[in-house]
Short mmCIF file of C-alpha atoms in Angstrom, two decimals:
data_model
loop_
_atom_site.label_atom_id
_atom_site.label_comp_id
_atom_site.label_asym_id
_atom_site.label_seq_id
_atom_site.Cartn_x
_atom_site.Cartn_y
_atom_site.Cartn_z
CA MET H 21 -89.51 -22.55 -301.24
CA ALA H 22 -90.53 -23.89 -297.85
CA ARG H 23 -92.06 -21.42 -295.42
CA LYS H 24 -90.56 -20.95 -291.97
CA VAL H 25 -92.43 -22.87 -289.27
CA ALA H 26 -92.43 -22.14 -285.54
CA ILE H 27 -93.49 -24.07 -282.48
CA VAL H 28 -95.92 -21.79 -280.64
CA GLY H 29 -97.16 -24.02 -277.84
CA VAL H 30 -96.83 -27.44 -276.24
CA GLY H 31 -99.19 -29.61 -274.20
CA MET H 32 -97.87 -31.80 -271.41
CA GLN H 33 -99.40 -34.31 -268.98
CA LYS H 34 -98.10 -36.84 -266.51
CA PHE H 35 -96.82 -40.11 -267.96
CA GLU H 36 -98.13 -43.06 -265.96
CA PHE H 37 -98.76 -46.78 -265.98
CA CYS H 38 -102.54 -47.46 -266.20
CA LYS H 39 -103.93 -43.96 -266.68
CA VAL H 40 -107.60 -43.73 -265.64
CA GLU H 41 -108.41 -41.55 -268.69
CA THR H 42 -109.36 -42.94 -272.10
CA ILE H 43 -107.24 -42.10 -275.17
CA GLU H 44 -109.81 -39.44 -276.08
CA GLU H 45 -109.55 -37.86 -272.63
CA MET H 46 -105.74 -38.01 -272.67
CA VAL H 47 -105.67 -36.29 -276.06
CA PHE H 48 -108.20 -33.65 -274.96
CA ASP H 49 -106.04 -32.86 -271.93
CA VAL H 50 -102.81 -32.22 -273.89
CA ALA H 51 -104.59 -30.44 -276.77
CA ARG H 52 -106.21 -28.00 -274.34
CA ASN H 53 -102.91 -27.50 -272.50
CA ALA H 54 -101.19 -26.67 -275.80
CA LEU H 55 -103.93 -24.22 -276.82
CA GLU H 56 -103.60 -22.47 -273.45
CA ASP H 57 -99.81 -22.36 -273.83
CA ALA H 58 -100.14 -20.83 -277.32
CA ARG H 59 -103.06 -18.57 -276.30
CA LEU H 60 -105.16 -20.01 -279.12
CA SER H 61 -108.60 -21.63 -279.27
CA LYS H 62 -109.76 -24.80 -280.98
CA ASP H 63 -111.23 -22.85 -283.88
CA ASP H 64 -107.85 -21.30 -284.69
CA ILE H 65 -106.48 -24.72 -285.65
CA ASP H 66 -106.51 -25.31 -289.43
CA ALA H 67 -105.54 -28.98 -289.47
CA VAL H 68 -104.67 -31.81 -287.08
CA VAL H 69 -101.93 -34.41 -287.39
CA THR H 70 -101.94 -37.36 -285.00
CA GLY H 71 -99.38 -40.07 -284.41
CA SER H 72 -99.16 -43.31 -282.49
CA ALA H 73 -97.19 -46.47 -283.06
CA VAL H 74 -99.02 -49.72 -282.30
CA ASP H 75 -102.82 -49.97 -282.10
CA ALA H 76 -102.62 -53.46 -280.60
CA PHE H 77 -101.53 -51.91 -277.29
CA CYS H 78 -104.92 -50.29 -276.79
CA GLY H 79 -106.90 -52.90 -278.73
CA ILE H 80 -108.61 -50.30 -280.92
CA VAL H 81 -107.64 -50.66 -284.58
CA ASN H 82 -107.16 -47.31 -286.35
CA SER H 83 -107.12 -45.57 -282.98
CA ASP H 84 -106.55 -42.19 -284.67
CA LYS H 85 -110.32 -41.86 -285.09
CA VAL H 86 -110.68 -41.85 -281.30
CA ALA H 87 -108.18 -38.99 -281.08
CA THR H 88 -110.11 -36.76 -283.49
CA ASP H 89 -112.54 -35.16 -281.05
CA GLY H 90 -110.03 -34.72 -278.22
CA ALA H 91 -107.61 -33.07 -280.65
CA GLY H 92 -110.25 -30.61 -281.84
CA GLY H 93 -110.06 -32.21 -285.26
CA PHE H 94 -113.64 -32.79 -286.38
CA LEU H 95 -114.76 -30.94 -289.51
CA LYS H 96 -111.10 -30.24 -290.21
CA PRO H 97 -108.44 -31.94 -292.32
CA THR H 98 -106.81 -34.66 -290.20
CA MET H 99 -104.12 -37.20 -290.92
CA ARG H 100 -102.59 -40.01 -288.89
CA ASN H 101 -98.92 -40.85 -289.12
CA SER H 102 -97.23 -44.06 -288.06
CA THR H 103 -93.60 -45.03 -288.44
CA SER H 104 -93.52 -47.19 -285.30
CA GLY H 105 -91.52 -45.60 -282.49
CA SER H 106 -90.09 -42.96 -284.79
CA SER H 107 -93.65 -41.57 -285.07
CA ALA H 108 -92.57 -39.58 -282.02
CA VAL H 109 -90.58 -37.27 -284.30
CA SER H 110 -91.88 -38.15 -287.79
CA THR H 111 -95.34 -36.93 -286.71
CA PRO H 112 -94.20 -33.37 -285.92
CA ILE H 113 -92.19 -33.55 -289.18
CA LEU H 114 -95.47 -34.30 -290.99
CA GLY H 115 -97.04 -31.34 -289.16
CA TYR H 116 -94.07 -29.21 -290.22
CA ASN H 117 -94.65 -30.23 -293.85
CA HIS H 118 -98.30 -29.16 -293.56
CA VAL H 119 -97.26 -25.62 -292.64
CA ALA H 120 -94.00 -25.30 -294.62
CA SER H 121 -95.87 -26.28 -297.79
CA GLY H 122 -98.13 -23.25 -297.40
CA MET H 123 -101.26 -25.37 -297.14
CA TYR H 124 -102.09 -24.59 -293.49
CA ASP H 125 -101.12 -21.80 -291.09
CA ILE H 126 -101.76 -23.42 -287.72
CA VAL H 127 -101.50 -27.16 -287.15
CA MET H 128 -102.10 -29.19 -284.00
CA VAL H 129 -99.77 -32.19 -283.68
CA ILE H 130 -100.85 -34.86 -281.19
CA CYS H 131 -98.97 -38.03 -280.25
CA TYR H 132 -100.42 -40.61 -277.87
CA GLU H 133 -100.06 -44.20 -276.78
CA LYS H 134 -101.93 -46.27 -274.24
CA MET H 135 -99.73 -49.30 -273.68
CA SER H 136 -101.03 -50.54 -270.35
CA GLU H 137 -104.36 -51.80 -271.64
CA ASN H 138 -102.76 -54.93 -273.03
CA ALA H 139 -101.55 -57.45 -270.46
CA SER H 140 -98.20 -57.95 -272.21
CA ALA H 141 -96.53 -55.19 -274.18
CA GLN H 142 -93.79 -57.62 -275.23
CA ALA H 143 -96.31 -60.15 -276.59
CA VAL H 144 -97.74 -57.29 -278.69
CA PHE H 145 -94.23 -56.42 -279.86
CA ASN H 146 -93.69 -60.04 -280.95
CA THR H 147 -96.53 -59.55 -283.49
CA VAL H 148 -94.49 -56.75 -285.07
CA TYR H 149 -92.05 -59.37 -286.40
CA ASP H 150 -92.46 -61.31 -289.64
CA GLU H 151 -94.61 -64.42 -289.28
CA ALA H 152 -92.41 -66.90 -291.16
CA TYR H 153 -88.90 -66.41 -289.82
CA VAL H 154 -88.49 -64.48 -286.59
CA ARG H 155 -91.87 -64.45 -284.85
CA PRO H 156 -91.72 -68.24 -284.24
CA ILE H 157 -88.34 -67.95 -282.50
CA GLY H 158 -89.79 -65.33 -280.18
CA LEU H 159 -88.00 -62.12 -281.07
CA ASN H 160 -89.29 -59.12 -279.15
CA VAL H 161 -87.88 -55.69 -278.45
CA PRO H 162 -85.67 -56.37 -275.40
CA ILE H 163 -84.34 -59.54 -277.05
CA GLN H 164 -83.49 -57.81 -280.30
CA CYS H 165 -81.98 -54.96 -278.33
CA GLY H 166 -79.81 -57.52 -276.56
CA LEU H 167 -78.52 -58.66 -279.96
CA GLU H 168 -77.89 -55.08 -280.99
CA ALA H 169 -76.35 -54.01 -277.67
CA ARG H 170 -73.82 -56.85 -277.79
CA ALA H 171 -72.84 -55.96 -281.36
CA TYR H 172 -72.52 -52.29 -280.36
CA LEU H 173 -70.42 -52.86 -277.22
CA HIS H 174 -68.21 -55.30 -279.15
CA ARG H 175 -67.66 -52.98 -282.12
CA TYR H 176 -66.62 -49.96 -280.10
CA GLY H 177 -65.18 -51.58 -276.94
CA LEU H 178 -67.84 -50.07 -274.67
CA THR H 179 -69.05 -51.52 -271.37
CA GLU H 180 -72.21 -52.40 -269.49
CA ARG H 181 -71.14 -49.97 -266.74
CA GLN H 182 -71.20 -47.13 -269.29
CA MET H 183 -74.71 -48.21 -270.28
CA ALA H 184 -75.64 -48.21 -266.58
CA LYS H 185 -74.53 -44.58 -266.21
CA VAL H 186 -77.17 -43.52 -268.75
CA SER H 187 -79.83 -45.12 -266.55
CA VAL H 188 -78.46 -43.37 -263.45
CA LYS H 189 -78.34 -40.01 -265.27
CA ASN H 190 -81.77 -40.15 -266.88
CA ARG H 191 -83.77 -41.57 -263.97
CA GLY H 192 -82.00 -39.10 -261.70
CA ASN H 193 -82.89 -36.21 -264.02
CA ALA H 194 -86.53 -37.37 -263.95
CA ILE H 195 -86.70 -36.47 -260.23
CA SER H 196 -87.02 -32.82 -261.38
CA ASN H 197 -89.72 -33.64 -263.95
CA PRO H 198 -93.32 -33.36 -262.62
CA TYR H 199 -94.60 -35.43 -265.57
CA ALA H 200 -92.22 -38.35 -265.00
CA GLN H 201 -93.23 -41.95 -264.35
CA LEU H 202 -89.93 -43.40 -263.10
CA PRO H 203 -87.81 -40.88 -261.21
CA MET H 204 -85.15 -42.86 -259.31
CA LYS H 205 -82.00 -42.09 -257.42
CA LEU H 206 -79.69 -44.89 -258.50
CA THR H 207 -76.04 -45.87 -258.47
CA VAL H 208 -74.21 -47.68 -261.25
CA ASP H 209 -74.04 -50.71 -258.95
CA ASP H 210 -77.84 -50.66 -258.56
CA VAL H 211 -78.24 -50.85 -262.34
CA MET H 212 -75.56 -53.53 -262.66
CA ALA H 213 -77.31 -55.58 -259.97
CA SER H 214 -80.71 -55.42 -261.67
CA PRO H 215 -81.76 -58.71 -263.29
CA TYR H 216 -80.55 -59.66 -266.72
CA LEU H 217 -83.48 -59.78 -269.14
CA SER H 218 -81.58 -60.32 -272.36
CA TRP H 219 -77.89 -60.10 -271.56
CA PRO H 220 -76.26 -57.57 -271.91
CA VAL H 221 -79.58 -55.75 -271.34
CA LYS H 222 -80.71 -55.57 -267.71
CA LEU H 223 -84.01 -54.45 -266.21
CA LEU H 224 -82.70 -50.96 -265.41
CA ASP H 225 -81.39 -50.55 -268.98
CA THR H 226 -84.98 -50.64 -270.26
CA SER H 227 -87.82 -48.13 -270.24
CA PRO H 228 -91.25 -48.76 -268.71
CA VAL H 229 -94.67 -49.49 -270.19
CA THR H 230 -96.39 -46.11 -270.21
CA ASP H 231 -99.64 -44.31 -271.03
CA GLY H 232 -99.47 -40.70 -272.14
CA ALA H 233 -99.89 -38.02 -274.77
CA ARG H 234 -98.15 -34.88 -275.95
CA ALA H 235 -99.23 -31.95 -278.13
CA VAL H 236 -97.32 -29.36 -280.15
CA ILE H 237 -98.85 -26.45 -282.06
CA LEU H 238 -97.04 -25.32 -285.21
CA ALA H 239 -97.56 -22.02 -286.99
CA SER H 240 -96.40 -20.19 -290.07
CA GLU H 241 -93.98 -17.28 -289.67
CA ASP H 242 -96.65 -14.56 -289.93
CA VAL H 243 -98.83 -16.17 -287.29
CA ALA H 244 -95.89 -16.98 -285.03
CA ARG H 245 -94.63 -13.39 -285.04
CA GLU H 246 -98.10 -12.19 -284.03
CA LEU H 247 -98.29 -14.70 -281.18
CA THR H 248 -94.83 -14.30 -279.69
CA ASP H 249 -91.71 -12.13 -279.61
CA SER H 250 -89.48 -15.17 -279.19
CA PRO H 251 -90.48 -17.80 -281.72
CA VAL H 252 -88.74 -21.16 -281.74
CA TRP H 253 -88.22 -22.29 -285.32
CA ILE H 254 -88.04 -25.76 -286.78
CA ARG H 255 -84.68 -25.44 -288.49
CA GLY H 256 -84.07 -28.93 -289.80
CA THR H 257 -85.80 -32.26 -290.29
CA GLY H 258 -84.45 -35.61 -291.42
CA ARG H 259 -85.60 -39.18 -291.74
CA GLY H 260 -83.94 -42.44 -292.67
CA ALA H 261 -84.98 -46.05 -293.14
CA ASP H 262 -82.92 -49.18 -293.50
CA SER H 263 -83.93 -52.63 -294.75
CA VAL H 264 -86.62 -54.44 -292.75
CA TRP H 265 -84.23 -57.41 -293.00
CA PHE H 266 -82.08 -56.29 -290.09
CA MET H 267 -79.88 -59.35 -290.67
CA GLY H 268 -79.23 -58.61 -294.34
CA ARG H 269 -78.32 -54.92 -294.55
CA ALA H 270 -75.59 -53.38 -296.64
CA ASN H 271 -73.77 -52.80 -293.35
CA PRO H 272 -74.03 -56.14 -291.51
CA ASP H 273 -72.85 -54.63 -288.22
CA LEU H 274 -75.90 -53.99 -286.06
CA GLY H 275 -73.84 -51.73 -283.81
CA ARG H 276 -73.82 -48.81 -286.25
CA LEU H 277 -77.14 -47.17 -287.16
CA ASP H 278 -76.52 -46.05 -290.76
CA TYR H 279 -80.15 -44.89 -291.10
CA ALA H 280 -79.81 -42.62 -288.06
CA TYR H 281 -76.64 -41.02 -289.44
CA LEU H 282 -78.61 -40.43 -292.67
CA ALA H 283 -81.50 -38.76 -290.83
CA ALA H 284 -79.14 -36.57 -288.80
CA ARG H 285 -77.18 -35.49 -291.87
CA GLN H 286 -80.36 -34.27 -293.59
CA ALA H 287 -81.54 -32.34 -290.55
CA TYR H 288 -78.17 -30.67 -290.00
CA GLU H 289 -77.74 -29.77 -293.68
CA MET H 290 -81.16 -28.15 -293.66
CA ALA H 291 -80.33 -26.30 -290.44
CA GLY H 292 -76.89 -25.25 -291.72
CA ILE H 293 -75.17 -27.01 -288.82
CA LYS H 294 -71.67 -28.23 -289.62
CA ASP H 295 -70.35 -29.31 -286.22
CA PRO H 296 -73.26 -30.49 -284.07
CA ALA H 297 -71.07 -31.26 -281.04
CA VAL H 298 -70.27 -27.53 -280.90
CA GLU H 299 -73.39 -25.91 -282.37
CA ILE H 300 -76.05 -27.95 -280.56
CA ASP H 301 -76.67 -26.62 -277.04
CA TYR H 302 -79.07 -29.28 -275.81
CA ALA H 303 -80.39 -32.68 -276.92
CA GLU H 304 -83.29 -34.96 -276.14
CA VAL H 305 -82.15 -38.31 -277.48
CA TYR H 306 -84.33 -41.41 -277.91
CA ASP H 307 -83.35 -43.78 -275.08
CA PRO H 308 -85.78 -46.71 -274.83
CA PHE H 309 -82.68 -48.69 -273.81
CA THR H 310 -79.59 -47.15 -272.25
CA PHE H 311 -77.31 -48.11 -275.14
CA LYS H 312 -79.76 -46.54 -277.64
CA GLU H 313 -79.01 -43.11 -276.13
CA MET H 314 -75.32 -43.86 -276.68
CA GLN H 315 -75.81 -45.02 -280.28
CA HIS H 316 -78.04 -42.03 -281.02
CA CYS H 317 -75.61 -39.50 -279.51
CA GLU H 318 -73.03 -40.84 -281.96
CA ALA H 319 -75.37 -40.82 -284.96
CA LEU H 320 -76.47 -37.27 -284.10
CA GLY H 321 -72.82 -36.19 -284.05
CA LEU H 322 -73.01 -35.10 -280.39
CA CYS H 323 -69.84 -37.12 -279.82
CA PRO H 324 -67.48 -38.96 -282.17
CA GLU H 325 -68.51 -42.39 -283.48
CA GLY H 326 -67.69 -44.86 -280.71
CA GLY H 327 -67.28 -41.95 -278.29
CA ALA H 328 -70.54 -42.25 -276.35
CA GLY H 329 -68.82 -44.13 -273.53
CA ARG H 330 -66.38 -41.27 -272.97
CA MET H 331 -69.24 -38.78 -273.30
CA ILE H 332 -71.09 -40.30 -270.34
CA ASP H 333 -67.88 -41.05 -268.39
CA GLU H 334 -66.66 -37.46 -268.67
CA GLY H 335 -70.00 -35.94 -267.69
CA VAL H 336 -70.58 -34.17 -271.02
CA SER H 337 -74.21 -35.37 -271.28
CA TRP H 338 -75.13 -34.86 -267.63
CA LYS H 339 -77.47 -32.03 -266.66
CA ASP H 340 -74.62 -29.64 -265.79
CA GLY H 341 -72.39 -30.90 -268.62
CA ALA H 342 -71.24 -29.15 -271.77
CA LEU H 343 -73.94 -30.84 -273.88
CA PRO H 344 -76.76 -32.03 -271.63
CA VAL H 345 -78.81 -34.96 -272.96
CA ASN H 346 -82.26 -35.81 -271.60
CA ALA H 347 -82.38 -33.45 -268.64
CA SER H 348 -86.10 -34.33 -268.60
CA GLY H 349 -85.25 -37.93 -267.78
CA GLY H 350 -85.77 -39.19 -271.31
CA LEU H 351 -87.76 -42.33 -271.96
CA GLN H 352 -85.87 -44.06 -269.16
CA GLY H 353 -87.07 -41.65 -266.52
CA GLU H 354 -90.08 -39.82 -267.89
CA GLY H 355 -91.64 -42.97 -269.37
CA ASN H 356 -91.94 -44.44 -272.84
CA PRO H 357 -95.44 -44.19 -274.37
CA ILE H 358 -94.02 -45.00 -277.79
CA GLY H 359 -95.60 -42.38 -280.10
CA ALA H 360 -95.81 -39.84 -277.28
CA GLY H 361 -92.04 -39.94 -277.16
CA MET H 362 -92.67 -36.65 -279.01
CA SER H 363 -92.05 -35.39 -275.48
CA ARG H 364 -88.39 -35.23 -276.57
CA LEU H 365 -89.36 -32.36 -278.88
CA ASN H 366 -91.56 -30.71 -276.24
CA TRP H 367 -88.63 -30.65 -273.80
CA CYS H 368 -86.27 -29.17 -276.40
CA TYR H 369 -88.81 -26.37 -276.87
CA LEU H 370 -89.22 -25.86 -273.10
CA GLN H 371 -85.43 -25.68 -272.63
CA ILE H 372 -85.06 -23.06 -275.38
CA GLN H 373 -87.93 -21.04 -273.87
CA GLY H 374 -86.39 -21.28 -270.40
CA LYS H 375 -89.61 -22.92 -269.23
CA ALA H 376 -88.26 -26.35 -268.29
CA GLY H 377 -88.77 -25.70 -264.57
CA ASP H 378 -86.51 -27.77 -262.35
CA CYS H 379 -85.28 -29.61 -265.47
CA GLN H 380 -83.89 -26.35 -266.91
CA VAL H 381 -80.17 -26.63 -267.64
CA SER H 382 -77.90 -23.83 -266.43
CA LYS H 383 -76.35 -23.07 -269.83
CA ASP H 384 -78.07 -20.98 -272.51
CA VAL H 385 -80.03 -23.08 -274.97
CA ASN H 386 -80.57 -21.60 -278.42
CA THR H 387 -80.36 -24.70 -280.59
CA ALA H 388 -81.56 -28.19 -279.71
CA VAL H 389 -81.93 -31.54 -281.44
CA CYS H 390 -84.19 -34.51 -280.80
CA ASN H 391 -84.68 -37.87 -282.47
CA ALA H 392 -86.81 -41.01 -282.38
CA TRP H 393 -86.31 -44.59 -283.53
CA GLY H 394 -88.56 -47.45 -284.56
CA GLY H 395 -89.63 -50.18 -286.96
CA MET H 396 -87.52 -53.30 -287.36
CA TYR H 397 -84.58 -51.34 -285.89
CA GLN H 398 -84.77 -49.41 -289.11
CA TYR H 399 -86.26 -45.89 -288.83
CA ASN H 400 -84.93 -42.68 -287.42
CA ALA H 401 -86.42 -39.21 -287.44
CA VAL H 402 -84.51 -36.09 -286.37
CA MET H 403 -85.59 -32.51 -285.74
CA VAL H 404 -83.46 -29.45 -285.02
CA ILE H 405 -85.15 -26.43 -283.47
CA GLY H 406 -83.86 -23.06 -282.37
CA ARG H 407 -84.13 -19.33 -282.11
CA ASP H 408 -83.44 -16.91 -284.96
CA MET N 23 -114.84 -35.17 -262.06
CA ALA N 24 -114.37 -38.24 -259.89
CA GLU N 25 -111.01 -39.93 -260.38
CA GLU N 26 -112.65 -43.30 -260.76
CA SER N 27 -112.46 -45.35 -263.92
CA ARG N 28 -114.08 -48.77 -264.29
CA ILE N 29 -112.14 -51.43 -266.15
CA LEU N 30 -113.75 -53.33 -269.02
CA THR N 31 -112.07 -56.61 -269.82
CA GLY N 32 -112.03 -58.21 -273.24
CA TYR N 33 -110.04 -60.42 -275.53
CA VAL N 34 -109.06 -59.96 -279.17
CA SER N 35 -108.24 -63.27 -280.85
CA LEU N 36 -108.09 -63.21 -284.63
CA PRO N 37 -107.20 -66.22 -286.79
CA TYR N 38 -105.00 -65.54 -289.83
CA LYS N 39 -103.84 -67.49 -292.86
CA TRP N 40 -100.54 -66.02 -294.02
CA ALA N 41 -99.32 -66.65 -297.56
CA MET N 42 -95.65 -67.59 -297.21
CA GLY N 43 -94.83 -66.68 -300.81
CA PRO N 44 -92.99 -68.92 -303.30
CA ALA N 45 -89.46 -68.19 -301.99
CA THR N 46 -90.22 -69.02 -298.37
CA THR N 47 -92.30 -72.03 -299.40
CA ARG N 48 -89.36 -73.53 -301.32
CA PHE N 49 -86.91 -72.58 -298.55
CA TYR N 50 -88.93 -74.53 -296.00
CA GLU N 51 -89.63 -77.50 -298.30
CA GLU N 52 -85.83 -77.96 -298.43
CA PHE N 53 -85.78 -77.95 -294.61
CA ARG N 54 -87.69 -81.27 -294.67
CA LYS N 55 -84.63 -82.72 -296.47
CA LYS N 56 -82.24 -81.05 -293.98
CA ARG N 57 -81.02 -78.67 -296.64
CA ILE N 58 -80.54 -74.90 -296.26
CA MET N 59 -80.99 -73.25 -299.65
CA GLY N 60 -80.61 -69.59 -300.50
CA SER N 61 -81.78 -67.58 -303.48
CA ARG N 62 -79.05 -65.90 -305.51
CA CYS N 63 -79.28 -62.41 -306.94
CA GLY N 64 -78.06 -62.61 -310.56
CA LYS N 65 -76.81 -59.04 -310.39
CA CYS N 66 -74.84 -58.71 -307.14
CA ASN N 67 -74.40 -62.49 -306.61
CA ARG N 68 -75.49 -62.22 -302.98
CA ILE N 69 -77.01 -65.44 -301.65
CA LEU N 70 -80.04 -64.65 -299.53
CA VAL N 71 -80.74 -66.94 -296.55
CA PRO N 72 -83.57 -66.94 -295.59
CA ALA N 73 -84.50 -67.00 -299.26
CA ARG N 74 -86.20 -63.96 -300.71
CA SER N 75 -87.91 -63.63 -304.09
CA PHE N 76 -86.15 -60.37 -304.91
CA CYS N 77 -82.95 -58.53 -304.08
CA SER N 78 -83.87 -55.23 -302.45
CA ASP N 79 -80.43 -53.78 -303.20
CA CYS N 80 -80.42 -54.47 -306.97
CA PHE N 81 -84.21 -54.36 -307.30
CA VAL N 82 -84.37 -57.50 -309.42
CA GLU N 83 -85.99 -60.89 -308.88
CA THR N 84 -83.82 -63.76 -307.68
CA ASP N 85 -84.01 -66.82 -309.90
CA GLU N 86 -81.38 -69.33 -308.82
CA TRP N 87 -81.24 -71.64 -305.79
CA VAL N 88 -77.95 -72.47 -304.10
CA GLU N 89 -77.32 -74.73 -301.12
CA VAL N 90 -75.34 -73.14 -298.28
CA SER N 91 -73.41 -74.69 -295.41
CA GLN N 92 -75.01 -75.97 -292.22
CA GLU N 93 -72.13 -74.34 -290.37
CA GLY N 94 -71.43 -70.71 -289.80
CA SER N 95 -70.31 -68.07 -287.34
CA ILE N 96 -72.06 -65.96 -284.73
CA ARG N 97 -72.52 -62.31 -285.73
CA THR N 98 -74.11 -61.33 -282.43
CA TRP N 99 -76.02 -63.13 -279.68
CA VAL N 100 -78.17 -62.58 -276.61
CA LEU N 101 -78.86 -64.66 -273.50
CA ILE N 102 -82.56 -64.54 -272.64
CA ASN N 103 -83.03 -64.79 -268.93
CA PHE N 104 -86.65 -63.70 -268.49
CA ALA N 105 -89.90 -65.51 -269.34
CA TYR N 106 -91.65 -63.09 -271.69
CA GLU N 107 -95.21 -64.02 -272.60
CA GLY N 108 -95.46 -65.90 -275.88
CA GLN N 109 -91.83 -67.07 -275.94
CA PRO N 110 -91.10 -70.45 -277.56
CA LYS N 111 -88.69 -71.65 -274.85
CA GLU N 112 -88.20 -71.47 -271.11
CA PRO N 113 -85.22 -69.28 -270.18
CA PRO N 114 -82.32 -69.36 -270.12
CA TYR N 115 -81.77 -69.71 -273.86
CA ILE N 116 -79.71 -67.99 -276.53
CA LEU N 117 -80.78 -66.26 -279.72
CA ALA N 118 -78.17 -65.28 -282.28
CA ILE N 119 -77.74 -63.94 -285.78
CA LEU N 120 -75.75 -66.54 -287.66
CA ASP N 121 -73.75 -66.03 -290.84
CA LEU N 122 -73.81 -69.44 -292.53
CA ASP N 123 -70.83 -70.18 -294.78
CA GLY N 124 -71.80 -69.29 -298.33
CA ALA N 125 -74.73 -67.03 -297.34
CA ASP N 126 -74.80 -63.24 -297.44
CA VAL N 127 -77.68 -62.63 -295.02
CA GLY N 128 -77.74 -63.58 -291.34
CA LEU N 129 -80.13 -66.26 -290.07
CA PRO N 130 -81.68 -65.52 -286.67
CA HIS N 131 -81.90 -68.76 -284.64
CA PHE N 132 -81.18 -70.44 -281.33
CA VAL N 133 -77.75 -71.44 -280.11
CA GLY N 134 -77.92 -74.35 -277.67
CA GLY N 135 -77.06 -77.92 -276.88
CA PHE N 136 -75.23 -77.19 -273.62
CA GLU N 137 -76.18 -76.32 -270.07
CA MET N 138 -76.47 -72.59 -269.41
CA LYS N 139 -75.69 -72.62 -265.69
CA ASP N 140 -74.31 -69.10 -265.41
CA LEU N 141 -72.90 -66.24 -267.49
CA GLU N 142 -69.34 -67.63 -267.25
CA THR N 143 -70.34 -71.02 -268.69
CA VAL N 144 -72.20 -69.31 -271.48
CA GLU N 145 -69.29 -67.01 -272.32
CA GLU N 146 -66.97 -70.00 -272.55
CA LYS N 147 -69.20 -71.53 -275.22
CA VAL N 148 -70.57 -68.56 -277.13
CA ARG N 149 -68.79 -65.55 -278.56
CA ILE N 150 -69.03 -63.21 -281.53
CA GLY N 151 -67.24 -64.99 -284.39
CA GLY N 152 -67.67 -68.41 -282.72
CA ARG N 153 -68.49 -71.39 -284.96
CA VAL N 154 -71.80 -73.26 -284.88
CA LYS N 155 -73.53 -76.15 -286.67
CA ALA N 156 -77.22 -76.85 -287.29
CA VAL N 157 -78.92 -79.58 -285.23
CA TRP N 158 -82.10 -80.79 -286.94
CA LYS N 159 -85.22 -82.23 -285.36
CA GLU N 160 -86.20 -85.81 -286.22
CA ASN N 161 -89.70 -84.83 -287.29
CA ARG N 162 -89.64 -81.90 -289.68
CA GLU N 163 -92.68 -79.92 -290.82
CA GLY N 164 -91.06 -77.47 -293.22
CA TYR N 165 -90.69 -74.63 -290.71
CA ILE N 166 -88.01 -72.53 -289.02
CA LEU N 167 -88.18 -74.70 -285.91
CA ASP N 168 -87.17 -77.82 -287.94
CA ILE N 169 -83.70 -76.73 -286.91
CA ASP N 170 -83.75 -77.37 -283.16
CA TYR N 171 -80.77 -75.07 -282.56
CA PHE N 172 -77.20 -74.44 -283.68
CA GLU N 173 -74.54 -75.96 -281.45
CA PRO N 174 -71.12 -74.43 -280.83
CA ILE N 175 -68.36 -76.47 -282.52
CA ASP N 176 -65.23 -74.48 -281.65
#
């Protein structure tokens, strides 16, 4: 029987392009912030779990070793996790497993990425693709997302203007986020007028190249109840993978993310959530591209399948809407340091605690969901957190 | 501490020799003869193009080779309008996932052979479900780029 696991502290820092700190210094900063938030010291930590996606960004292979000291991990059990972009949520899931299993009481989870140190993030991303078939024709992330976006819009009859509204919403929300890299006051016309990179994807549909880290401290029930009167529990976790052959899946339609539906179903079953659109109060949804937020809202059951266009049109996912999504600004507005997209989880926690500052939504938040996506358009990881 | 941080510059360049594996090797040898061959799964009868040595659905090895059509339809496509570093072509150009007649896996490749002046011109030529045909290069090396592009034939 799995033990209950609570989040007892988070560590934040500003997301930026070209941070002056090294990875070690970035990790030290968020680890210390999380310890302060949890009122714990380094020696209280039993084990450390780190996560980042692509070492080629920083040019240090097996970069987890660099994170060890800054995370307070030396002479402790440590483990690095990597499921590409979905590391952002699969890493705290690994931390959860450490505590739920009964093996450790207090675990530090650190996610980091330093993308700016390579001159071309997209050239790095090209090396993610297989060497024989798709690397030679130049596939990279915005290009593959163009393929996927077109399939998605076509399948459900959605529009580029609806995609643009996600950019307006998230970059606007980021204006209230002191850690954000790209706060912008935009109109739909501004987004529509931004240059096409890989039609239908435009510049303002994408997220920036970002450096940054995030920390979360997890604790067993006994410890959590000693530390706080209002613990926030991890109520559900889920993961899903689809075939690395994105062009040869059981479902040939790239518009529907079967693996994300799978991950969400597991997390909701574990959390006992039957109708997420009603039972979830707040969501931080992985939005490296505007249409990914829309696809993920559908897979997470925050709106009906194919209903993400109406969701954004009708204001449901806006900050003052019935089910706010990415009031922090998301990856679009806060920045997208791939693994450190764990920030989605941090913001869910801050919203539930009422500590989200100017990003705090006006409605009560008791239950929140976050997700992350990665690999060859093939992984999703989902976490549901909430109060008792 | 001073907010100053010196920049070290460096370069990581690592040569590799990638084994293509028997299935991909055969697949590309057929390209020299302008033939697109897939491997068939004996259990589900799917024809895999590009060829693969095993069927990940049925979890069995593929053992039969079948030629597929040089024509097919567009599953989805994208117009690249930005010069990313390391790209094989100057924009604008089109990448698509193509379902060749007789194959059960999509082939990612270029769609081209016409002038891409503006979005309207492109939309007239290229659409989801639109038909295309392979255009081969004269000199073929047994590689994905032996097919220059697929041209719309609607």
